[in-house]
Amino acid sequence: MVVPDMSGAVGPGGFARAQTRSIPCVTIPSDDITFREHVNRLASRHPGGSPEALEARLRKLFPRAVVRARELSSEPEVWYVYREGAWRPSSGPWWTAPLVPHLILGQDGWVHHANQAALSLLGIDDAKAHHYTDFLPPGASEDATHLFDMVGMGHVLAATLLLRPVGGDLIACDVRAEPVADGFGAWLRLAAEVDVGPQPDPIALPELATLPEDDSVFRGYVTRQLAAMADPSPDNLGLRLRRLFPHALVTQEAPDRWVADRDGGTRHADATRWWTDPALPRVRFDDRGLILEANKAASDLLGQELAGHHWQEFVTPGSQDQVQPVIDLLRDAGEVVSRFRLPLADGHLVEIDTHTHGVGDDYETTMRVSDPD
């Protein structure tokens, strides 16, 4: 692998122009394909022009990484890139020990399962509410996504990485990640004698606009998801929103202003109070999502008797754990018109307009299938 020699003239924006000479890089351990490809990608996409610049970028995730130049007058320059700072002997298959923190992730990066040790290490209670990017240091999303994609291609990730438990400080963990059935397995253990460096300053969140402007539940959901992100970006925020709002799109209007659009730019304006039609599907439920009453139209729409079941049973797979936060937002808002995607009686997924308001200590939702036009 070679790195462009950036020691020449300075081009627009202060970046050095690559010269014709290339600098070979040797990665250690030599059998770590994932690390070698990661170094290759950084060198080609983010050339820094010096061993120190490459080392600084690598240390966003690899706290032990060291880049050293061999400069002998009689030989071409070579950079040695040590993943763990130096050659280290293998510590054996530590991930097979009992009670090692262990996670199972889906191919989309959402956590499907975590044992108690992993929950404690990462500072979380509900594993399924989290994406792996929730545990990254600030500024590391791009590099971590590439590593995740490498594991998805069948490679093993085995390295000491920086992680940030939810609500906590940076920690260094030995990580092993590899493909398993229907996703990825990840094993963690605290790494000894690693300087994680100074704790990063909190990331300034952007000014946020949400559309439609009158959907307070969507705005509340967006705000909660953004606040929970360790390394926010429009793409990662959109990924989280689409668990519940499948057409949600987040764009960056300015460096410090994002727009989250629930319907991805499609509008179905309706100024009428459509939910007052008594023939529409209607359900009453409590603050835990338990459906207490449902009219025949609602049961016909969703394909079974609803009373006695929870709303969590009728949402799309992967979004069950998002129902309770939405109910909490409904309680705070009092009355909301919104749109969600639900599976109908025949299994088809359709957009459903909803109107929800409080009825004593409970809630009542009126539904209609959204106009496809």
Short mmCIF file of C-alpha atoms in Angstrom, two decimals:
data_model
loop_
_atom_site.label_atom_id
_atom_site.label_comp_id
_atom_site.label_asym_id
_atom_site.label_seq_id
_atom_site.Cartn_x
_atom_site.Cartn_y
_atom_site.Cartn_z
CA MET A 1 0.00 0.00 0.00
CA VAL A 2 1.29 3.47 -0.84
CA VAL A 3 0.55 6.94 0.41
CA PRO A 4 0.86 9.99 -1.86
CA ASP A 5 3.80 12.17 -0.88
CA MET A 6 2.10 15.42 0.12
CA SER A 7 5.29 17.38 0.81
CA GLY A 8 5.05 19.50 -2.31
CA ALA A 9 3.26 22.72 -3.17
CA VAL A 10 0.11 23.85 -1.40
CA GLY A 11 -3.08 23.87 -3.44
CA PRO A 12 -6.48 25.55 -2.94
CA GLY A 13 -7.85 25.43 0.58
CA GLY A 14 -4.44 24.84 2.12
CA PHE A 15 -4.19 21.16 1.11
CA ALA A 16 -0.90 19.96 -0.30
CA ARG A 17 -0.80 18.71 -3.86
CA ALA A 18 0.21 15.10 -4.25
CA GLN A 19 3.56 14.65 -5.94
CA THR A 20 4.43 11.81 -8.28
CA ARG A 21 6.46 10.02 -5.60
CA SER A 22 4.53 7.49 -3.47
CA ILE A 23 5.40 6.29 0.01
CA PRO A 24 4.94 2.56 0.72
CA CYS A 25 3.13 1.66 3.95
CA VAL A 26 3.56 -1.55 5.90
CA THR A 27 0.74 -2.37 8.34
CA ILE A 28 1.31 -4.43 11.46
CA PRO A 29 -0.09 -6.99 12.20
CA SER A 30 0.46 -7.95 8.60
CA ASP A 31 -2.38 -10.50 8.58
CA ASP A 32 -5.08 -7.96 9.60
CA ILE A 33 -6.81 -7.36 6.28
CA THR A 34 -9.44 -5.08 7.82
CA PHE A 35 -6.84 -2.73 9.31
CA ARG A 36 -4.73 -2.75 6.14
CA GLU A 37 -7.73 -1.81 4.00
CA HIS A 38 -8.73 0.88 6.49
CA VAL A 39 -5.26 2.44 6.36
CA ASN A 40 -5.36 2.23 2.57
CA ARG A 41 -8.70 4.02 2.46
CA LEU A 42 -7.57 6.79 4.80
CA ALA A 43 -4.39 7.29 2.82
CA SER A 44 -6.26 7.58 -0.48
CA ARG A 45 -9.24 9.66 0.69
CA HIS A 46 -7.70 11.77 3.45
CA PRO A 47 -4.01 12.17 2.68
CA GLY A 48 -2.32 14.17 5.40
CA GLY A 49 1.20 14.41 4.09
CA SER A 50 2.97 13.17 7.20
CA PRO A 51 3.13 10.14 9.49
CA GLU A 52 1.80 12.33 12.30
CA ALA A 53 -1.34 13.28 10.33
CA LEU A 54 -2.14 9.65 9.48
CA GLU A 55 -1.52 8.62 13.08
CA ALA A 56 -3.86 11.35 14.37
CA ARG A 57 -6.64 10.17 12.07
CA LEU A 58 -6.19 6.53 13.03
CA ARG A 59 -6.32 7.40 16.72
CA LYS A 60 -9.91 8.56 16.38
CA LEU A 61 -10.68 4.84 16.75
CA PHE A 62 -7.38 3.02 17.34
CA PRO A 63 -5.88 4.58 20.50
CA ARG A 64 -2.61 2.64 20.26
CA ALA A 65 -1.96 3.33 16.57
CA VAL A 66 1.54 4.52 15.71
CA VAL A 67 2.92 5.55 12.33
CA ARG A 68 6.70 5.65 11.94
CA ALA A 69 8.76 6.60 8.90
CA ARG A 70 11.90 4.72 7.97
CA GLU A 71 14.17 7.28 6.39
CA LEU A 72 17.52 5.91 5.26
CA SER A 73 19.51 8.01 2.86
CA SER A 74 20.28 5.02 0.69
CA GLU A 75 16.71 3.61 0.59
CA PRO A 76 13.21 4.89 -0.33
CA GLU A 77 11.06 6.14 2.55
CA VAL A 78 8.64 3.61 4.09
CA TRP A 79 5.90 4.18 6.68
CA TYR A 80 5.26 1.48 9.27
CA VAL A 81 1.72 1.58 10.66
CA TYR A 82 1.33 -0.29 13.94
CA ARG A 83 -2.28 -0.99 14.92
CA GLU A 84 -1.34 -1.66 18.55
CA GLY A 85 1.66 0.67 18.79
CA ALA A 86 4.16 -2.15 18.35
CA TRP A 87 4.19 -5.84 17.64
CA ARG A 88 2.25 -7.64 20.39
CA PRO A 89 1.92 -11.37 21.01
CA SER A 90 -1.54 -12.90 20.74
CA SER A 91 -3.48 -13.09 24.00
CA GLY A 92 -5.42 -16.14 22.83
CA PRO A 93 -9.16 -16.39 22.14
CA TRP A 94 -10.25 -14.18 25.07
CA TRP A 95 -13.71 -13.70 23.49
CA THR A 96 -14.61 -17.34 24.22
CA ALA A 97 -14.39 -16.86 27.99
CA PRO A 98 -17.66 -16.92 29.95
CA LEU A 99 -19.36 -13.63 30.80
CA VAL A 100 -17.43 -11.60 28.21
CA PRO A 101 -19.59 -8.64 27.05
CA HIS A 102 -21.29 -9.79 23.86
CA LEU A 103 -23.59 -8.14 21.32
CA ILE A 104 -25.49 -9.34 18.27
CA LEU A 105 -26.09 -6.69 15.62
CA GLY A 106 -28.25 -6.78 12.53
CA GLN A 107 -26.83 -6.09 9.11
CA ASP A 108 -28.21 -2.56 9.42
CA GLY A 109 -26.15 -1.94 12.57
CA TRP A 110 -29.00 -1.99 15.09
CA VAL A 111 -28.34 -4.01 18.23
CA HIS A 112 -30.55 -7.10 18.42
CA HIS A 113 -29.23 -8.55 21.67
CA ALA A 114 -26.71 -7.77 24.40
CA ASN A 115 -25.84 -9.81 27.45
CA GLN A 116 -25.84 -8.21 30.89
CA ALA A 117 -22.10 -7.63 30.81
CA ALA A 118 -22.40 -5.66 27.56
CA LEU A 119 -25.36 -3.64 28.89
CA SER A 120 -23.32 -2.64 31.93
CA LEU A 121 -20.18 -1.82 29.96
CA LEU A 122 -22.04 0.36 27.46
CA GLY A 123 -24.30 2.03 30.04
CA ILE A 124 -27.61 0.99 28.48
CA ASP A 125 -30.80 -0.72 29.61
CA ASP A 126 -32.58 -1.49 26.32
CA ALA A 127 -30.13 -2.91 23.78
CA LYS A 128 -32.60 -2.82 20.88
CA ALA A 129 -32.97 0.94 21.18
CA HIS A 130 -29.36 1.47 20.06
CA HIS A 131 -27.31 1.51 16.88
CA TYR A 132 -23.60 0.72 17.01
CA THR A 133 -22.81 4.35 16.13
CA ASP A 134 -24.28 5.37 19.51
CA PHE A 135 -21.06 4.14 21.10
CA LEU A 136 -18.51 5.92 18.90
CA PRO A 137 -16.19 8.78 19.82
CA PRO A 138 -17.02 12.12 18.22
CA GLY A 139 -15.77 12.37 14.65
CA ALA A 140 -15.37 8.62 14.14
CA SER A 141 -18.55 7.70 12.25
CA GLU A 142 -17.04 7.65 8.77
CA ASP A 143 -14.13 5.43 9.77
CA ALA A 144 -16.32 3.12 11.88
CA THR A 145 -18.78 2.70 9.01
CA HIS A 146 -15.95 1.52 6.77
CA LEU A 147 -14.83 -1.00 9.39
CA PHE A 148 -18.43 -2.20 9.78
CA ASP A 149 -18.68 -2.66 6.01
CA MET A 150 -15.45 -4.66 6.01
CA VAL A 151 -16.92 -7.06 8.58
CA GLY A 152 -20.02 -7.27 6.39
CA MET A 153 -17.76 -8.46 3.55
CA GLY A 154 -16.69 -11.41 5.70
CA HIS A 155 -13.57 -10.05 7.37
CA VAL A 156 -12.84 -10.16 11.10
CA LEU A 157 -12.23 -6.98 13.09
CA ALA A 158 -9.87 -7.63 16.00
CA ALA A 159 -8.31 -4.54 17.57
CA THR A 160 -8.23 -2.16 20.49
CA LEU A 161 -10.79 0.57 19.78
CA LEU A 162 -12.12 3.67 21.49
CA LEU A 163 -15.78 3.51 22.53
CA ARG A 164 -18.02 5.87 24.43
CA PRO A 165 -20.65 4.31 26.69
CA VAL A 166 -23.95 6.17 26.71
CA GLY A 167 -23.63 9.10 29.08
CA GLY A 168 -20.02 8.24 29.93
CA ASP A 169 -16.41 9.00 29.09
CA LEU A 170 -14.29 7.39 26.41
CA ILE A 171 -12.96 3.92 27.15
CA ALA A 172 -10.57 1.63 25.30
CA CYS A 173 -11.83 -1.88 24.57
CA ASP A 174 -10.42 -4.93 22.88
CA VAL A 175 -13.02 -5.71 20.24
CA ARG A 176 -13.63 -8.76 18.10
CA ALA A 177 -16.38 -8.53 15.49
CA GLU A 178 -17.23 -11.13 12.86
CA PRO A 179 -20.18 -12.22 10.73
CA VAL A 180 -22.72 -14.53 12.36
CA ALA A 181 -26.12 -15.76 11.21
CA ASP A 182 -28.23 -12.79 10.05
CA GLY A 183 -25.77 -10.20 11.28
CA PHE A 184 -22.64 -9.66 13.30
CA GLY A 185 -21.29 -10.76 16.63
CA ALA A 186 -19.15 -8.41 18.73
CA TRP A 187 -17.21 -9.25 21.88
CA LEU A 188 -15.69 -6.59 24.14
CA ARG A 189 -13.33 -6.34 27.07
CA LEU A 190 -11.70 -3.35 28.71
CA ALA A 191 -8.18 -2.85 27.38
CA ALA A 192 -5.40 -2.46 29.90
CA GLU A 193 -2.82 0.32 29.95
CA VAL A 194 -4.28 2.44 27.18
CA ASP A 195 -4.19 6.22 27.26
CA VAL A 196 -7.50 7.34 25.76
CA GLY A 197 -6.30 10.92 25.64
CA PRO A 198 -8.32 13.97 26.67
CA GLN A 199 -12.08 13.57 26.80
CA PRO A 200 -13.65 15.32 23.80
CA ASP A 201 -15.70 18.44 24.21
CA PRO A 202 -19.47 17.98 23.75
CA ILE A 203 -20.52 18.31 20.13
CA ALA A 204 -22.58 21.40 19.38
CA LEU A 205 -25.93 20.24 18.02
CA PRO A 206 -27.26 21.97 14.90
CA GLU A 207 -30.31 24.17 14.70
CA LEU A 208 -33.11 21.80 13.77
CA ALA A 209 -36.22 22.34 11.69
CA THR A 210 -38.83 19.60 11.22
CA LEU A 211 -41.53 19.12 8.61
CA PRO A 212 -44.50 19.05 8.79
CA GLU A 213 -44.21 21.89 11.29
CA ASP A 214 -47.42 20.89 13.11
CA ASP A 215 -46.32 17.30 13.88
CA SER A 216 -45.07 17.73 17.43
CA VAL A 217 -44.55 14.00 17.94
CA PHE A 218 -42.19 13.83 14.97
CA ARG A 219 -40.31 16.87 16.21
CA GLY A 220 -40.03 15.43 19.71
CA TYR A 221 -38.83 12.09 18.31
CA VAL A 222 -36.21 13.79 16.12
CA THR A 223 -34.97 15.88 19.04
CA ARG A 224 -34.61 12.82 21.29
CA GLN A 225 -32.77 10.82 18.64
CA LEU A 226 -30.37 13.67 17.89
CA ALA A 227 -29.58 14.22 21.57
CA ALA A 228 -28.75 10.50 22.00
CA MET A 229 -26.22 10.39 19.15
CA ALA A 230 -22.54 10.31 20.05
CA ASP A 231 -21.39 11.51 16.63
CA PRO A 232 -24.36 13.12 14.88
CA SER A 233 -24.61 13.46 11.12
CA PRO A 234 -27.63 13.95 8.83
CA ASP A 235 -27.28 10.44 7.40
CA ASN A 236 -27.07 8.76 10.82
CA LEU A 237 -30.00 10.77 12.12
CA GLY A 238 -32.07 9.78 9.09
CA LEU A 239 -31.17 6.13 9.70
CA ARG A 240 -32.65 6.33 13.19
CA LEU A 241 -35.78 8.19 12.13
CA ARG A 242 -36.64 5.66 9.43
CA ARG A 243 -37.19 2.94 12.01
CA LEU A 244 -40.51 4.62 12.76
CA PHE A 245 -40.94 7.12 9.90
CA PRO A 246 -39.82 5.16 6.80
CA HIS A 247 -39.68 8.15 4.43
CA ALA A 248 -37.86 10.52 6.79
CA LEU A 249 -35.08 12.50 5.16
CA VAL A 250 -32.54 14.73 6.91
CA THR A 251 -30.71 17.38 4.91
CA GLN A 252 -28.11 19.94 5.87
CA GLU A 253 -29.24 23.43 4.80
CA ALA A 254 -26.21 25.12 6.35
CA PRO A 255 -23.25 23.99 8.49
CA ASP A 256 -25.29 24.53 11.65
CA ARG A 257 -28.84 23.94 10.38
CA TRP A 258 -30.51 20.61 9.52
CA VAL A 259 -34.02 19.93 8.24
CA ALA A 260 -35.76 16.65 9.10
CA ASP A 261 -38.66 15.94 6.75
CA ARG A 262 -41.03 13.21 7.96
CA ASP A 263 -42.36 12.49 4.46
CA GLY A 264 -39.18 12.94 2.44
CA GLY A 265 -40.51 15.95 0.54
CA THR A 266 -43.97 14.56 -0.27
CA ARG A 267 -46.88 16.57 1.08
CA HIS A 268 -50.51 15.53 1.53
CA ALA A 269 -52.07 18.73 2.80
CA ASP A 270 -55.50 18.36 4.36
CA ALA A 271 -57.00 21.24 6.26
CA THR A 272 -60.18 19.34 7.18
CA ARG A 273 -60.80 17.70 10.53
CA TRP A 274 -60.96 14.32 8.86
CA TRP A 275 -60.75 12.43 12.17
CA THR A 276 -64.25 13.55 13.18
CA ASP A 277 -65.80 10.98 10.78
CA PRO A 278 -67.35 8.38 13.16
CA ALA A 279 -66.92 5.58 10.61
CA LEU A 280 -63.12 5.72 10.70
CA PRO A 281 -60.99 3.13 12.58
CA ARG A 282 -60.60 4.16 16.21
CA VAL A 283 -58.79 2.67 19.22
CA ARG A 284 -58.38 3.63 22.88
CA PHE A 285 -55.21 2.62 24.73
CA ASP A 286 -53.36 3.29 27.98
CA ASP A 287 -49.97 4.85 28.65
CA ARG A 288 -48.20 1.49 28.15
CA GLY A 289 -49.69 0.89 24.72
CA LEU A 290 -52.33 -1.65 25.86
CA ILE A 291 -55.37 -1.36 23.59
CA LEU A 292 -58.50 -1.12 25.75
CA GLU A 293 -61.16 -0.66 23.07
CA ALA A 294 -61.29 -0.75 19.26
CA ASN A 295 -64.16 -0.39 16.85
CA LYS A 296 -64.84 -2.90 14.07
CA ALA A 297 -63.26 -0.66 11.44
CA ALA A 298 -59.95 -0.71 13.34
CA SER A 299 -60.01 -4.49 13.73
CA ASP A 300 -60.84 -4.90 10.03
CA LEU A 301 -58.00 -2.55 9.07
CA LEU A 302 -55.32 -4.41 11.04
CA GLY A 303 -56.75 -7.88 10.56
CA GLN A 304 -57.65 -9.05 14.08
CA GLU A 305 -59.33 -8.14 17.33
CA LEU A 306 -57.23 -5.42 18.93
CA ALA A 307 -58.53 -5.10 22.50
CA GLY A 308 -56.18 -6.79 24.95
CA HIS A 309 -53.16 -6.45 22.69
CA HIS A 310 -50.39 -3.83 22.75
CA TRP A 311 -49.61 -1.38 19.97
CA GLN A 312 -46.12 -2.92 19.87
CA GLU A 313 -47.67 -6.01 18.23
CA PHE A 314 -48.94 -4.05 15.23
CA VAL A 315 -45.95 -1.95 14.17
CA THR A 316 -43.28 -2.92 11.67
CA PRO A 317 -40.52 -5.29 12.82
CA GLY A 318 -37.59 -3.45 14.37
CA SER A 319 -39.68 -0.55 15.67
CA GLN A 320 -41.43 -2.22 18.61
CA ASP A 321 -39.10 -0.59 21.13
CA GLN A 322 -39.90 2.85 19.70
CA VAL A 323 -43.60 2.72 20.65
CA GLN A 324 -43.21 3.73 24.29
CA PRO A 325 -41.16 6.88 23.53
CA VAL A 326 -43.87 7.92 21.07
CA ILE A 327 -46.58 7.41 23.71
CA ASP A 328 -44.54 9.57 26.09
CA LEU A 329 -44.41 12.28 23.42
CA LEU A 330 -48.18 12.00 22.90
CA ARG A 331 -48.71 12.53 26.62
CA ASP A 332 -46.62 15.70 26.52
CA ALA A 333 -48.28 17.04 23.36
CA GLY A 334 -51.90 16.35 24.32
CA GLU A 335 -53.19 16.24 20.70
CA VAL A 336 -51.23 15.22 17.61
CA VAL A 337 -51.82 14.60 13.92
CA SER A 338 -49.06 12.40 12.49
CA ARG A 339 -48.31 9.64 10.01
CA PHE A 340 -46.83 6.17 10.54
CA ARG A 341 -46.41 3.00 8.52
CA LEU A 342 -48.33 -0.10 9.65
CA PRO A 343 -48.92 -3.57 8.22
CA LEU A 344 -52.55 -4.10 7.20
CA ALA A 345 -54.60 -7.28 7.46
CA ASP A 346 -53.24 -8.58 4.14
CA GLY A 347 -49.63 -7.91 5.15
CA HIS A 348 -49.13 -4.86 2.97
CA LEU A 349 -47.31 -1.92 4.56
CA VAL A 350 -49.16 1.36 4.11
CA GLU A 351 -48.96 4.89 5.40
CA ILE A 352 -51.56 5.65 8.06
CA ASP A 353 -52.64 9.17 9.02
CA THR A 354 -53.38 9.34 12.75
CA HIS A 355 -55.06 11.76 15.10
CA THR A 356 -54.43 11.12 18.80
CA HIS A 357 -55.69 12.96 21.84
CA GLY A 358 -55.99 12.30 25.53
CA VAL A 359 -59.17 10.85 27.01
CA GLY A 360 -58.83 11.05 30.78
CA ASP A 361 -55.79 8.92 31.63
CA ASP A 362 -55.93 7.13 28.27
CA TYR A 363 -55.52 8.01 24.60
CA GLU A 364 -57.71 7.71 21.54
CA THR A 365 -56.30 7.35 18.03
CA THR A 366 -58.32 7.72 14.84
CA MET A 367 -56.76 6.33 11.67
CA ARG A 368 -57.13 6.46 7.91
CA VAL A 369 -55.05 5.12 5.06
CA SER A 370 -53.07 8.03 3.60
CA ASP A 371 -54.02 9.24 0.15
CA PRO A 372 -51.35 7.74 -2.20
CA ASP A 373 -51.73 10.72 -4.52
#
